[in-house]
MMTF fields as JSON, N, C-alpha, C and O atoms, coordinates in Angstrom:
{
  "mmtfVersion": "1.0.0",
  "mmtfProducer": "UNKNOWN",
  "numBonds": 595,
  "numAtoms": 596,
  "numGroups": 149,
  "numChains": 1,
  "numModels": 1,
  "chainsPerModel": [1],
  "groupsPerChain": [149],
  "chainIdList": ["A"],
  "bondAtomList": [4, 2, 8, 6, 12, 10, 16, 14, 20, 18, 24, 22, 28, 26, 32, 30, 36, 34, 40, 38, 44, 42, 48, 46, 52, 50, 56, 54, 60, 58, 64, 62, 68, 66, 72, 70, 76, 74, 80, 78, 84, 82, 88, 86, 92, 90, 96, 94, 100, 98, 104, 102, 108, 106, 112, 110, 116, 114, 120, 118, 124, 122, 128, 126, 132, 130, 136, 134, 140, 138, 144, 142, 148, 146, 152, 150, 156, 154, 160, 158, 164, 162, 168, 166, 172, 170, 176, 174, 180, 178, 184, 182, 188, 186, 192, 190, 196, 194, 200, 198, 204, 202, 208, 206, 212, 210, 216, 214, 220, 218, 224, 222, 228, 226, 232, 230, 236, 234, 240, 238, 244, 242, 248, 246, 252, 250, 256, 254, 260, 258, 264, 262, 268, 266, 272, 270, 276, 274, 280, 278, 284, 282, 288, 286, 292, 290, 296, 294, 300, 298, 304, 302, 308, 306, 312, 310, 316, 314, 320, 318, 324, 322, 328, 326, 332, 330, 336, 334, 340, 338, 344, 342, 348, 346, 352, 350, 356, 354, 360, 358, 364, 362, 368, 366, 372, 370, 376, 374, 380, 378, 384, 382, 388, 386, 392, 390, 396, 394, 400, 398, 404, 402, 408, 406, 412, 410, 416, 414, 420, 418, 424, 422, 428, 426, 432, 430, 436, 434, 440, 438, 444, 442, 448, 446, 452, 450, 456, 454, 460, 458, 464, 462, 468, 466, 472, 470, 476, 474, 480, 478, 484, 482, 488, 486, 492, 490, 496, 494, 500, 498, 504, 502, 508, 506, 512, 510, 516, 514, 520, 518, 524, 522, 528, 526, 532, 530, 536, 534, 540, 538, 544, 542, 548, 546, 552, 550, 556, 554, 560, 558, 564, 562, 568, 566, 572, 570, 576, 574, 580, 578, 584, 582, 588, 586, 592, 590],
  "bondOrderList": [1, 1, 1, 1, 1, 1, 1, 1, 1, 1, 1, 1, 1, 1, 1, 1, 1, 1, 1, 1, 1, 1, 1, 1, 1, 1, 1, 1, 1, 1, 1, 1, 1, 1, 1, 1, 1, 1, 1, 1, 1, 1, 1, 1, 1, 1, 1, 1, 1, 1, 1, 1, 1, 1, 1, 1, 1, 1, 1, 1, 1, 1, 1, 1, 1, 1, 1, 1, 1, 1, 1, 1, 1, 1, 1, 1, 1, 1, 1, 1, 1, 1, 1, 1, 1, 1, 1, 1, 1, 1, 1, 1, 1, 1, 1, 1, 1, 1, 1, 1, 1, 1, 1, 1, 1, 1, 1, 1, 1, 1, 1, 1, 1, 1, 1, 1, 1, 1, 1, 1, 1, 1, 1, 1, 1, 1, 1, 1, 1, 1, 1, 1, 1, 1, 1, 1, 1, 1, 1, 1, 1, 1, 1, 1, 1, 1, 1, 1],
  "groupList": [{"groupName": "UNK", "atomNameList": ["N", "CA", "C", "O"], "elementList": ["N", "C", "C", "O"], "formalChargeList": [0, 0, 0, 0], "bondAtomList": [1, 0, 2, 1, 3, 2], "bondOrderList": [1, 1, 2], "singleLetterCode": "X", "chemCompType": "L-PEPTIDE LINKING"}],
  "groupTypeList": [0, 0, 0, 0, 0, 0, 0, 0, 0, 0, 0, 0, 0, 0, 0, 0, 0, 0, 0, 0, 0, 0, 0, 0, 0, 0, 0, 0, 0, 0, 0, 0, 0, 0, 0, 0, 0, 0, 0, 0, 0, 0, 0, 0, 0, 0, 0, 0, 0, 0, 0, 0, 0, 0, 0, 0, 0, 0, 0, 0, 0, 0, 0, 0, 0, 0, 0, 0, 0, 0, 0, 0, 0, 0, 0, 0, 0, 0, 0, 0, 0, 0, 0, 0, 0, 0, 0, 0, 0, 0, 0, 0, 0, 0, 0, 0, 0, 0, 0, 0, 0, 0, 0, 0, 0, 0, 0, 0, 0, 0, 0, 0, 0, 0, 0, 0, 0, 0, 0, 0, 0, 0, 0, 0, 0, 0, 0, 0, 0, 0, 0, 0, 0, 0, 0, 0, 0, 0, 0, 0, 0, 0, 0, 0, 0, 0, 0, 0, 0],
  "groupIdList": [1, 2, 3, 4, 5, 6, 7, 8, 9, 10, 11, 12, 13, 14, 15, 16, 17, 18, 19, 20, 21, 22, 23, 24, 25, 26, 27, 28, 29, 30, 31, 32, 33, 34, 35, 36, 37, 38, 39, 40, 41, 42, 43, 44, 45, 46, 47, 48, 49, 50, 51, 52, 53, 54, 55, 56, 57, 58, 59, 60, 61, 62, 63, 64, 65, 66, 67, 68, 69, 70, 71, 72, 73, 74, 75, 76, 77, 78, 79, 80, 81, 82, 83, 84, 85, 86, 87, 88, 89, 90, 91, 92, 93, 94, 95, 96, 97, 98, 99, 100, 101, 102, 103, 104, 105, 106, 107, 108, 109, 110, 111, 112, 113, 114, 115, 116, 117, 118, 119, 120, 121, 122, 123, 124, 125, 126, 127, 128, 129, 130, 131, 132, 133, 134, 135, 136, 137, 138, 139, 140, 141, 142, 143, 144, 145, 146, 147, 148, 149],
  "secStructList": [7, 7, 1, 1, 3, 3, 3, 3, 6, 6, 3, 3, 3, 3, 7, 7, 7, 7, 7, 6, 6, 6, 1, 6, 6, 7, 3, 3, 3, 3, 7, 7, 3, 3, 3, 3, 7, 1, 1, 6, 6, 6, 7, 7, 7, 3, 3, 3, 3, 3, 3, 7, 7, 7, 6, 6, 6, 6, 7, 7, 7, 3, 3, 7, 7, 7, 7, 6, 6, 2, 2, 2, 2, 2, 2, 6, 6, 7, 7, 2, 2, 2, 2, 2, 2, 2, 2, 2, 2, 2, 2, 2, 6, 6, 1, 7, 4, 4, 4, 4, 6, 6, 4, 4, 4, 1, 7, 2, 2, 2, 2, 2, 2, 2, 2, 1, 1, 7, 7, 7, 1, 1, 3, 3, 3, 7, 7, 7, 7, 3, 3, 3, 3, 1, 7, 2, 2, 2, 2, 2, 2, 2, 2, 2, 2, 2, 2, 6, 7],
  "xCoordList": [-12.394, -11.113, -11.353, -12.168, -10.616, -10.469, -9.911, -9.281, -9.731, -8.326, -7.4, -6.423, -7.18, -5.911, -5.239, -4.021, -6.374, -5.809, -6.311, -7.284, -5.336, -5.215, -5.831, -5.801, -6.222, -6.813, -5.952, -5.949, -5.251, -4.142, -4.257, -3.86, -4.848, -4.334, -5.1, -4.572, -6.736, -7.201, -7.015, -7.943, -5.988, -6.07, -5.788, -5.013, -6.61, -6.403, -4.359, -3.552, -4.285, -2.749, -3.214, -4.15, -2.23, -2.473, -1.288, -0.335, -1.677, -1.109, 0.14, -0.124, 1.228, 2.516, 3.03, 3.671, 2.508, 2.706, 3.58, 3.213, 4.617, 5.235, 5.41, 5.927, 4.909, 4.768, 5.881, 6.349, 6.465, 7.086, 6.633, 5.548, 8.293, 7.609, 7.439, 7.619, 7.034, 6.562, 7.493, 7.261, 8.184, 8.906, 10.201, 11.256, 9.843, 10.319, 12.067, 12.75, 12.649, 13.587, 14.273, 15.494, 13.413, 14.481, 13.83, 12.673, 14.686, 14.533, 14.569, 14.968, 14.168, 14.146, 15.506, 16.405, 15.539, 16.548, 16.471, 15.563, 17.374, 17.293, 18.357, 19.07, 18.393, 19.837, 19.765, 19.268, 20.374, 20.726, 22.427, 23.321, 22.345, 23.509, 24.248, 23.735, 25.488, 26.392, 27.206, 28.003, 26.454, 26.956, 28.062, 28.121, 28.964, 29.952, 29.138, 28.867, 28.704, 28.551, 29.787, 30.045, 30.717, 31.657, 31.403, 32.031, 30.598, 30.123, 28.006, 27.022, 28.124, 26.892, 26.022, 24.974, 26.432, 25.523, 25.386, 24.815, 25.882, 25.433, 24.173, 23.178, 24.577, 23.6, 23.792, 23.134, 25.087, 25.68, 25.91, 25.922, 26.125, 26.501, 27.179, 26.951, 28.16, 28.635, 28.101, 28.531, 27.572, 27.062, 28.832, 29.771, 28.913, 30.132, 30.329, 31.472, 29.286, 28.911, 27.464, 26.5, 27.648, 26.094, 26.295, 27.155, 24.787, 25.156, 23.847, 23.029, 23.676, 22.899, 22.552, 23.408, 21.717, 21.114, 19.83, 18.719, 20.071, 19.002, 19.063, 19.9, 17.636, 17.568, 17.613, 18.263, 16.754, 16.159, 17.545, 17.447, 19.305, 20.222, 21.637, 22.552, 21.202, 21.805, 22.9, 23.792, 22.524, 23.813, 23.428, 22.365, 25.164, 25.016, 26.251, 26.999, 26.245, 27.511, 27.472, 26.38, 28.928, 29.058, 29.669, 30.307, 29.81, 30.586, 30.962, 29.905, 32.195, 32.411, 33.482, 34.668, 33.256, 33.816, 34.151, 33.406, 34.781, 35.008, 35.899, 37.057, 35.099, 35.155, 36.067, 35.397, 37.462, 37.747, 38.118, 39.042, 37.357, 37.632, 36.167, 35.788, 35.719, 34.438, 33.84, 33.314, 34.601, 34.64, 35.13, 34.435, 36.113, 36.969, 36.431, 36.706, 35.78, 34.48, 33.437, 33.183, 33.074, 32.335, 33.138, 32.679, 34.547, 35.047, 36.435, 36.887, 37.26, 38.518, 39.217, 40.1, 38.988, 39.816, 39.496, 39.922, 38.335, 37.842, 39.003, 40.101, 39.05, 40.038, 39.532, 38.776, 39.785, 39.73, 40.091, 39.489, 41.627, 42.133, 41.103, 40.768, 40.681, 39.395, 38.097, 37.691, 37.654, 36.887, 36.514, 35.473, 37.993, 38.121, 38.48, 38.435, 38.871, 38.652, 37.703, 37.684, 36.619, 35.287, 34.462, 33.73, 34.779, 34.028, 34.769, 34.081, 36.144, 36.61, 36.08, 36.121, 35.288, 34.751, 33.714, 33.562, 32.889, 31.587, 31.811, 30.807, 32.441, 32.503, 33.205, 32.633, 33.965, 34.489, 33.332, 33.508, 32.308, 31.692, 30.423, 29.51, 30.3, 29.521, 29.772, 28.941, 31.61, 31.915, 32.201, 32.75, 31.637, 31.668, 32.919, 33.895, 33.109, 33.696, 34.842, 34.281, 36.167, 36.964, 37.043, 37.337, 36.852, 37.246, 35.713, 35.794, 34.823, 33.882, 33.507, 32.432, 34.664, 34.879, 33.593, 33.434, 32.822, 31.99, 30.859, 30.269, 30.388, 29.611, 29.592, 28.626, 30.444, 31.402, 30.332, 30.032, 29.411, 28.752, 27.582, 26.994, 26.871, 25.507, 25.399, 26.434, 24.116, 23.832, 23.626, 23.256, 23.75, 23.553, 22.472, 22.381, 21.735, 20.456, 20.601, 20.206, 21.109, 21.389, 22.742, 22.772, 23.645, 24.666, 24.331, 24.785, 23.439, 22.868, 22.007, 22.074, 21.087, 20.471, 20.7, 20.232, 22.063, 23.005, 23.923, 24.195, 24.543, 24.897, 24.003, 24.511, 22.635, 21.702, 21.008, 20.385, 21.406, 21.024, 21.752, 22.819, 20.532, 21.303, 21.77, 21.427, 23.004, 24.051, 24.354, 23.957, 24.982, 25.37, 27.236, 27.929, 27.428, 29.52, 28.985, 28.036, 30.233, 30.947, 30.197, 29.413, 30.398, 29.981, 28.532, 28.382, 27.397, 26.175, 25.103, 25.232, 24.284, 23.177, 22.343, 21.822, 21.94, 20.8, 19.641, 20.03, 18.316, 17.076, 17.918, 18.964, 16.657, 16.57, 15.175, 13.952, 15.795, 14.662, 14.947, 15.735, 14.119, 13.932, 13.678, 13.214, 14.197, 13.896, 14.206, 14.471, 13.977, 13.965, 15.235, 15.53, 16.187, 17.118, 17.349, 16.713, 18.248, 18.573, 19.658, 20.174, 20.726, 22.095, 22.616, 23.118, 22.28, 22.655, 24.007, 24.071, 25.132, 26.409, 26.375, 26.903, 26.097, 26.053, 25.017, 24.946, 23.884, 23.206, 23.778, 23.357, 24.664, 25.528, 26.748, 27.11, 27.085, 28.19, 27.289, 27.816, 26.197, 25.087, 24.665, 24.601, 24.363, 23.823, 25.286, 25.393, 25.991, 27.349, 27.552, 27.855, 27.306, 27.847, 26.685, 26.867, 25.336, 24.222, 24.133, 23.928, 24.317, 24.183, 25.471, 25.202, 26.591, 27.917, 28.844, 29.551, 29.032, 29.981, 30.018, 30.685],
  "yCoordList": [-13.443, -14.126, -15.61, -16.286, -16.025, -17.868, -18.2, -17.45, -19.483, -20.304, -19.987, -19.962, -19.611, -19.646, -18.174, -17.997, -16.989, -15.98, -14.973, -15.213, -13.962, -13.18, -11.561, -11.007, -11.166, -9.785, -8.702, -8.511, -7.996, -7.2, -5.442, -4.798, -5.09, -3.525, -3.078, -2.588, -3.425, -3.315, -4.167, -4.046, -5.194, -5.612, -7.392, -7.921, -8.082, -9.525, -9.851, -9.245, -10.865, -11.647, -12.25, -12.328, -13.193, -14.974, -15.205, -14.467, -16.365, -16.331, -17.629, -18.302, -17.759, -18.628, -19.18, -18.529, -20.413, -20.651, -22.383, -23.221, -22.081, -23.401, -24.304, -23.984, -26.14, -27.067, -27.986, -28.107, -28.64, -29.58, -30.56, -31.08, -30.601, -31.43, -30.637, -31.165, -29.197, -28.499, -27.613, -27.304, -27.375, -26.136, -26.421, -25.801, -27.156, -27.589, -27.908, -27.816, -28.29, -28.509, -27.593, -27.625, -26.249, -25.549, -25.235, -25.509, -24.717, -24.898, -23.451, -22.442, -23.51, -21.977, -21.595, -22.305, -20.46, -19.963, -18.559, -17.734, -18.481, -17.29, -16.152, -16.63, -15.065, -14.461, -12.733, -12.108, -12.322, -10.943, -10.586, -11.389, -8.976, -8.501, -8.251, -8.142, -8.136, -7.528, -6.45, -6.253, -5.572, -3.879, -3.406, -3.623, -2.702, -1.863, -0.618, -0.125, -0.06, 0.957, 1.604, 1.526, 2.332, 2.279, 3.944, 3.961, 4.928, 6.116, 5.794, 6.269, 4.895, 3.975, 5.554, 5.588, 6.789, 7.656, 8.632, 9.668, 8.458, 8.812, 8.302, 8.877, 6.978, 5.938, 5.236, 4.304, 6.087, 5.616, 4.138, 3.418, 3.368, 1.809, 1.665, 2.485, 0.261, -0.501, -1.62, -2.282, -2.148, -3.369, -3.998, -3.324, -5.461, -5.773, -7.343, -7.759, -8.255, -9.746, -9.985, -9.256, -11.171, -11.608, -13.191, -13.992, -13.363, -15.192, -15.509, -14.604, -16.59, -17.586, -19.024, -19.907, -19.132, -20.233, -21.093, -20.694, -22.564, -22.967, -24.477, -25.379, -24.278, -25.406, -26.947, -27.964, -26.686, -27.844, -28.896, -30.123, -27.858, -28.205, -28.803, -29.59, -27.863, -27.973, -26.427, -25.952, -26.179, -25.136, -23.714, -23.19, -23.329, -21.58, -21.446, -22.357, -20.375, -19.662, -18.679, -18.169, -17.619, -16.74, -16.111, -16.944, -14.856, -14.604, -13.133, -12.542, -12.128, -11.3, -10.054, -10.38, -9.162, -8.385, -6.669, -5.819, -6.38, -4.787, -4.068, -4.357, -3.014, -1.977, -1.124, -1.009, -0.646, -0.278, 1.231, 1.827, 1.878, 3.145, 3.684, 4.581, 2.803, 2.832, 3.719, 4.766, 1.903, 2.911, 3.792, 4.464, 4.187, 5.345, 6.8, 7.888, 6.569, 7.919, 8.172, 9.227, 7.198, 7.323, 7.876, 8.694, 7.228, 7.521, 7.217, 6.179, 8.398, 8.356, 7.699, 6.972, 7.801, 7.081, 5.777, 5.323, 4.807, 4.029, 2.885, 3.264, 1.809, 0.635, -0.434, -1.326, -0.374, -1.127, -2.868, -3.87, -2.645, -3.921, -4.557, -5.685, -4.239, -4.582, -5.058, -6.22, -4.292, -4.537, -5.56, -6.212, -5.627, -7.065, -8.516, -9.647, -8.077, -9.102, -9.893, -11.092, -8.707, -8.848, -9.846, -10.798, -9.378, -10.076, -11.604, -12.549, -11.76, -13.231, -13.755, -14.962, -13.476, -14.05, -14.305, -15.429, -14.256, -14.436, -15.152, -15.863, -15.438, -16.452, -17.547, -18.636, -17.508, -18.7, -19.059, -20.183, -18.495, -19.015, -19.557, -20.115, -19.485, -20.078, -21.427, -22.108, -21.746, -22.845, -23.822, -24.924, -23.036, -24.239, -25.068, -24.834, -25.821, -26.567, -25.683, -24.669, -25.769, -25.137, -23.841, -23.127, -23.093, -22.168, -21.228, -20.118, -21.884, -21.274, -20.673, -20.125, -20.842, -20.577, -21.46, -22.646, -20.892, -21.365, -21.724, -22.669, -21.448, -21.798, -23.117, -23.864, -23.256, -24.818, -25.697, -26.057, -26.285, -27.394, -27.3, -28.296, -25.587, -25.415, -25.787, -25.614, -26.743, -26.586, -25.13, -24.079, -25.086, -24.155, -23.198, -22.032, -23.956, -22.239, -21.793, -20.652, -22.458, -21.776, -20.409, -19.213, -21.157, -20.273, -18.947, -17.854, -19.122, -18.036, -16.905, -15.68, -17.787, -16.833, -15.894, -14.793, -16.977, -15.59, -14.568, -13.547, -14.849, -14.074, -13.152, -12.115, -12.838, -12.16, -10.961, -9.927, -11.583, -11.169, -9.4, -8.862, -9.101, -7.175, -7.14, -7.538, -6.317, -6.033, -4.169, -3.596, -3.736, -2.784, -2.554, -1.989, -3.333, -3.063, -2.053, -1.38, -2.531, -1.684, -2.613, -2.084, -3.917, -4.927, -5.388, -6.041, -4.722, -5.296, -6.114, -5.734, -6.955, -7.868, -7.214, -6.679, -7.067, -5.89, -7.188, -8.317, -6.984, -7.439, -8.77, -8.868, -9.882, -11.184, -11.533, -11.539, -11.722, -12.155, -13.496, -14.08, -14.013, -14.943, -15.24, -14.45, -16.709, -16.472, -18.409, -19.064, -18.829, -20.045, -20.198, -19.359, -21.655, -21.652, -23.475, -24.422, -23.603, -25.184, -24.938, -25.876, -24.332, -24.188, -23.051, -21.945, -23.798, -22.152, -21.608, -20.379, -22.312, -21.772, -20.935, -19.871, -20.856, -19.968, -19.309, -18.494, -19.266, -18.162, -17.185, -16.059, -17.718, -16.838, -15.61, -14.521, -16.435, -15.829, -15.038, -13.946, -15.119, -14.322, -13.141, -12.018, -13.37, -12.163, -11.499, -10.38, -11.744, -10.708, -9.653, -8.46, -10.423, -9.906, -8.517, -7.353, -9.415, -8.154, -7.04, -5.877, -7.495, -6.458, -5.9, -5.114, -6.068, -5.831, -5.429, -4.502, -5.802, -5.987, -4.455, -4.108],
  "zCoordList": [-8.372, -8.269, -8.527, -7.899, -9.448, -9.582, -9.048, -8.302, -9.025, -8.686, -9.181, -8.432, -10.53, -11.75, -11.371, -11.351, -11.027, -11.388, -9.707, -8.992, -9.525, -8.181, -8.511, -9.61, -7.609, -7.671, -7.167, -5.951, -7.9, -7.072, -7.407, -8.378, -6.378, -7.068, -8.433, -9.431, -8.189, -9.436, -10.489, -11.288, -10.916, -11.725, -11.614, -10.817, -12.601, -12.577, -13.0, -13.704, -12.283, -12.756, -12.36, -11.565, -13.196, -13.262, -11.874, -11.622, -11.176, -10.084, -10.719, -11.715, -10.077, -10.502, -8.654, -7.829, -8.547, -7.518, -8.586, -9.409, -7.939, -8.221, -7.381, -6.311, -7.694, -6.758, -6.683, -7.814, -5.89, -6.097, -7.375, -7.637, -8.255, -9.369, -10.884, -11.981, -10.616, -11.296, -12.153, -13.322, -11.692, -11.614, -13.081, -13.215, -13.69, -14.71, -14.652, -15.672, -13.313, -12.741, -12.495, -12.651, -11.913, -11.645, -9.935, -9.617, -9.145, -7.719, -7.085, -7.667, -6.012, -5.171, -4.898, -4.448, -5.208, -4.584, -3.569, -3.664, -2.785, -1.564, -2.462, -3.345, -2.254, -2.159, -2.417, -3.353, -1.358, -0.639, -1.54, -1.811, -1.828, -1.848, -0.777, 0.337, -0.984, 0.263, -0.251, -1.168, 1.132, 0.824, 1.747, 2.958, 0.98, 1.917, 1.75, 0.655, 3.116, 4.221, 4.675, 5.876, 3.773, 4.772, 6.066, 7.125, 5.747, 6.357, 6.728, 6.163, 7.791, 8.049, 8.099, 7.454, 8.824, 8.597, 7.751, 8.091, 6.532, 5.304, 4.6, 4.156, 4.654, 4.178, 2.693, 2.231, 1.966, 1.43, 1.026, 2.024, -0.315, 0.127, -1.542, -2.432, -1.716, -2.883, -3.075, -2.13, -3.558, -3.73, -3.867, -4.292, -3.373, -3.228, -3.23, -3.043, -3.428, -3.383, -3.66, -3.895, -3.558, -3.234, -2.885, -3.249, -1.753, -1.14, -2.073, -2.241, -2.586, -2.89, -2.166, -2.109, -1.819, -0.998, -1.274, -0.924, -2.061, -2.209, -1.669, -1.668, -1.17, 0.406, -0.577, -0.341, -1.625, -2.458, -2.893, -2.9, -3.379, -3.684, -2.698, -2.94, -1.339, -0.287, -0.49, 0.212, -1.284, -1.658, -0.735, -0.402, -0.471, 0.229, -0.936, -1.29, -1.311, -2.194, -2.237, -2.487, -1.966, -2.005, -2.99, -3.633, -3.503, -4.716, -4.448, -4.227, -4.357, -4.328, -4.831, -4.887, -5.065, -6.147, -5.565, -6.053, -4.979, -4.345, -5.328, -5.628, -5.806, -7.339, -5.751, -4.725, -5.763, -4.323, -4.854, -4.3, -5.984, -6.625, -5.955, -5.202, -6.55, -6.276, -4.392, -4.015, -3.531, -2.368, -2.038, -1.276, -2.254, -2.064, -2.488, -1.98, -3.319, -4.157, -2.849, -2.268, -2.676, -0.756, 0.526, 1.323, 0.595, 1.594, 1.694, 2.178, 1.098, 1.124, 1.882, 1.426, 3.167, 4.363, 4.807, 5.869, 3.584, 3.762, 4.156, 3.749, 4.722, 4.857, 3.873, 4.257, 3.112, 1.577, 1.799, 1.414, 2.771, 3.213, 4.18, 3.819, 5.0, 6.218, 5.292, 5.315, 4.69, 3.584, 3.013, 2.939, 2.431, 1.886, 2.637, 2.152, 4.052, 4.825, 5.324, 5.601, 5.422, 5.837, 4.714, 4.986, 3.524, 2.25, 2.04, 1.656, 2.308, 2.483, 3.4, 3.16, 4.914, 6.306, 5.463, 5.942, 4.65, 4.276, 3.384, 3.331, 2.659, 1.412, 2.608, 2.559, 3.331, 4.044, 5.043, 5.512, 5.461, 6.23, 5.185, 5.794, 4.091, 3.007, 2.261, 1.661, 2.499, 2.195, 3.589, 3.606, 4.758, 5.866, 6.327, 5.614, 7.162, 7.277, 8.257, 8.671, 8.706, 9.707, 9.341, 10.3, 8.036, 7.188, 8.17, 8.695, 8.142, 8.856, 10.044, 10.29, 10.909, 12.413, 13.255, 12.965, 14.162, 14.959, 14.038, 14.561, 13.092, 11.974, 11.54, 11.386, 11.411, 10.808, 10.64, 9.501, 12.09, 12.073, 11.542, 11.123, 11.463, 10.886, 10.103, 9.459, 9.114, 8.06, 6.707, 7.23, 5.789, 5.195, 5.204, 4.82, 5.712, 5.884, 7.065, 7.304, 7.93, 9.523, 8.884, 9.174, 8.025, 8.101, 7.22, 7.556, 5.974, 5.081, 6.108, 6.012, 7.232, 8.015, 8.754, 9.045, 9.172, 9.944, 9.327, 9.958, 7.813, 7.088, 6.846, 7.272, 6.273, 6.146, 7.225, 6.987, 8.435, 9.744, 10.001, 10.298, 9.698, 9.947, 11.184, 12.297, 10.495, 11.562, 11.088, 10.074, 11.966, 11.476, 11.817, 12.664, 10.646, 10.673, 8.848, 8.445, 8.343, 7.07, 6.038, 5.25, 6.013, 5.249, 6.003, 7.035, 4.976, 5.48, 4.411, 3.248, 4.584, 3.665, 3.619, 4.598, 2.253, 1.965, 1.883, 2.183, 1.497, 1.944, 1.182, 0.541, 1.71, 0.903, -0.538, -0.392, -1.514, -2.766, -2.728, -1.985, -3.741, -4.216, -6.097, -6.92, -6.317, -7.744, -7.483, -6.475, -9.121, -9.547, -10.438, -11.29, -10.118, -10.502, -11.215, -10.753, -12.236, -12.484, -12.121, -12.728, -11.495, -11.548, -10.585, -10.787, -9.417, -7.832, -8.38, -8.412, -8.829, -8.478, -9.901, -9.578, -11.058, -12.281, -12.189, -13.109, -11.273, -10.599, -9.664, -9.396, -9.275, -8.362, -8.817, -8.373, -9.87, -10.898, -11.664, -11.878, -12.149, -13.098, -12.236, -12.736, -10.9, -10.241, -9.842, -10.344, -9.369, -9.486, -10.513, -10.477, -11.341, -12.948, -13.301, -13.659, -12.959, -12.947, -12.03, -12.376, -10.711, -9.629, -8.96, -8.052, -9.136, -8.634, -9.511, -9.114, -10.471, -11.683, -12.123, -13.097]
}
């Protein structure tokens, strides 16, 4: 093993650790889908949003999209309207401020953490990734489009 390159699983890769400075101006970003569960013991789910959070920009953003044919193929008697209430509480607690309820005063990674924070309702945050971004909020609109859309 070098410096340059990692030993994984049998095989050499070059390791990509990006430094402050480095990263050719583009910045970390956090961001989890948000799933409607609406039959939690099925295990069933819709992909239905996604938050983006990058500390470097100050930014949390949410973006969301409920295909409600979609849920309904899961669970006829699903509440579609609730649903979509649930997915407006999360984009309003992403833009902060009174819209955020008790949230309001957190900074943005306090409020992404607790968005992320498994729960088990209808509307749940599937794992958290990571990736490199010049532009959180058309990263946000890009991963919708890829993973929800």
């Amino acid at each position: 093993m070098t410096g340059n390159h990692i030993h994984v699983a049998g095989h050499l890769t070059e390791r990509h650790i990006t430094r402050t400075g480095q990263g050719g101006g583009r910045d970390v970003f956090e961001y989890a889908l948000l799933r409607v569960v609406p039959r939690v013991e099925r295990g069933e789910c819709v992909n239905a949003g996604v938050l983006v959070y990058c500390r470097a920009r100050g930014f949390l953003g949410a973006r969301v999209h409920l295909d409600e044919a979609r849920l309904l193929a899961l669970d006829p008697g699903a509440d579609a309207a609730g649903v979509r209430a649930a997915l407006r509480a999360v984009e309003a607690v992403c833009g902060g401020g009174e819209a955020a309820g008790q949230a309001a005063g957190d900074d943005p990674g306090r409020r992404f953490r607790w968005l992320v924070a498994p729960r088990s309702t209808i509307v749940q945050p599937g794992p958290v990734h990571t990736g490199l971004t010049t532009d959180p909020s058309a990263e946000t609109e890009r991963l919708l489009d890829l993973l929800v859309r």
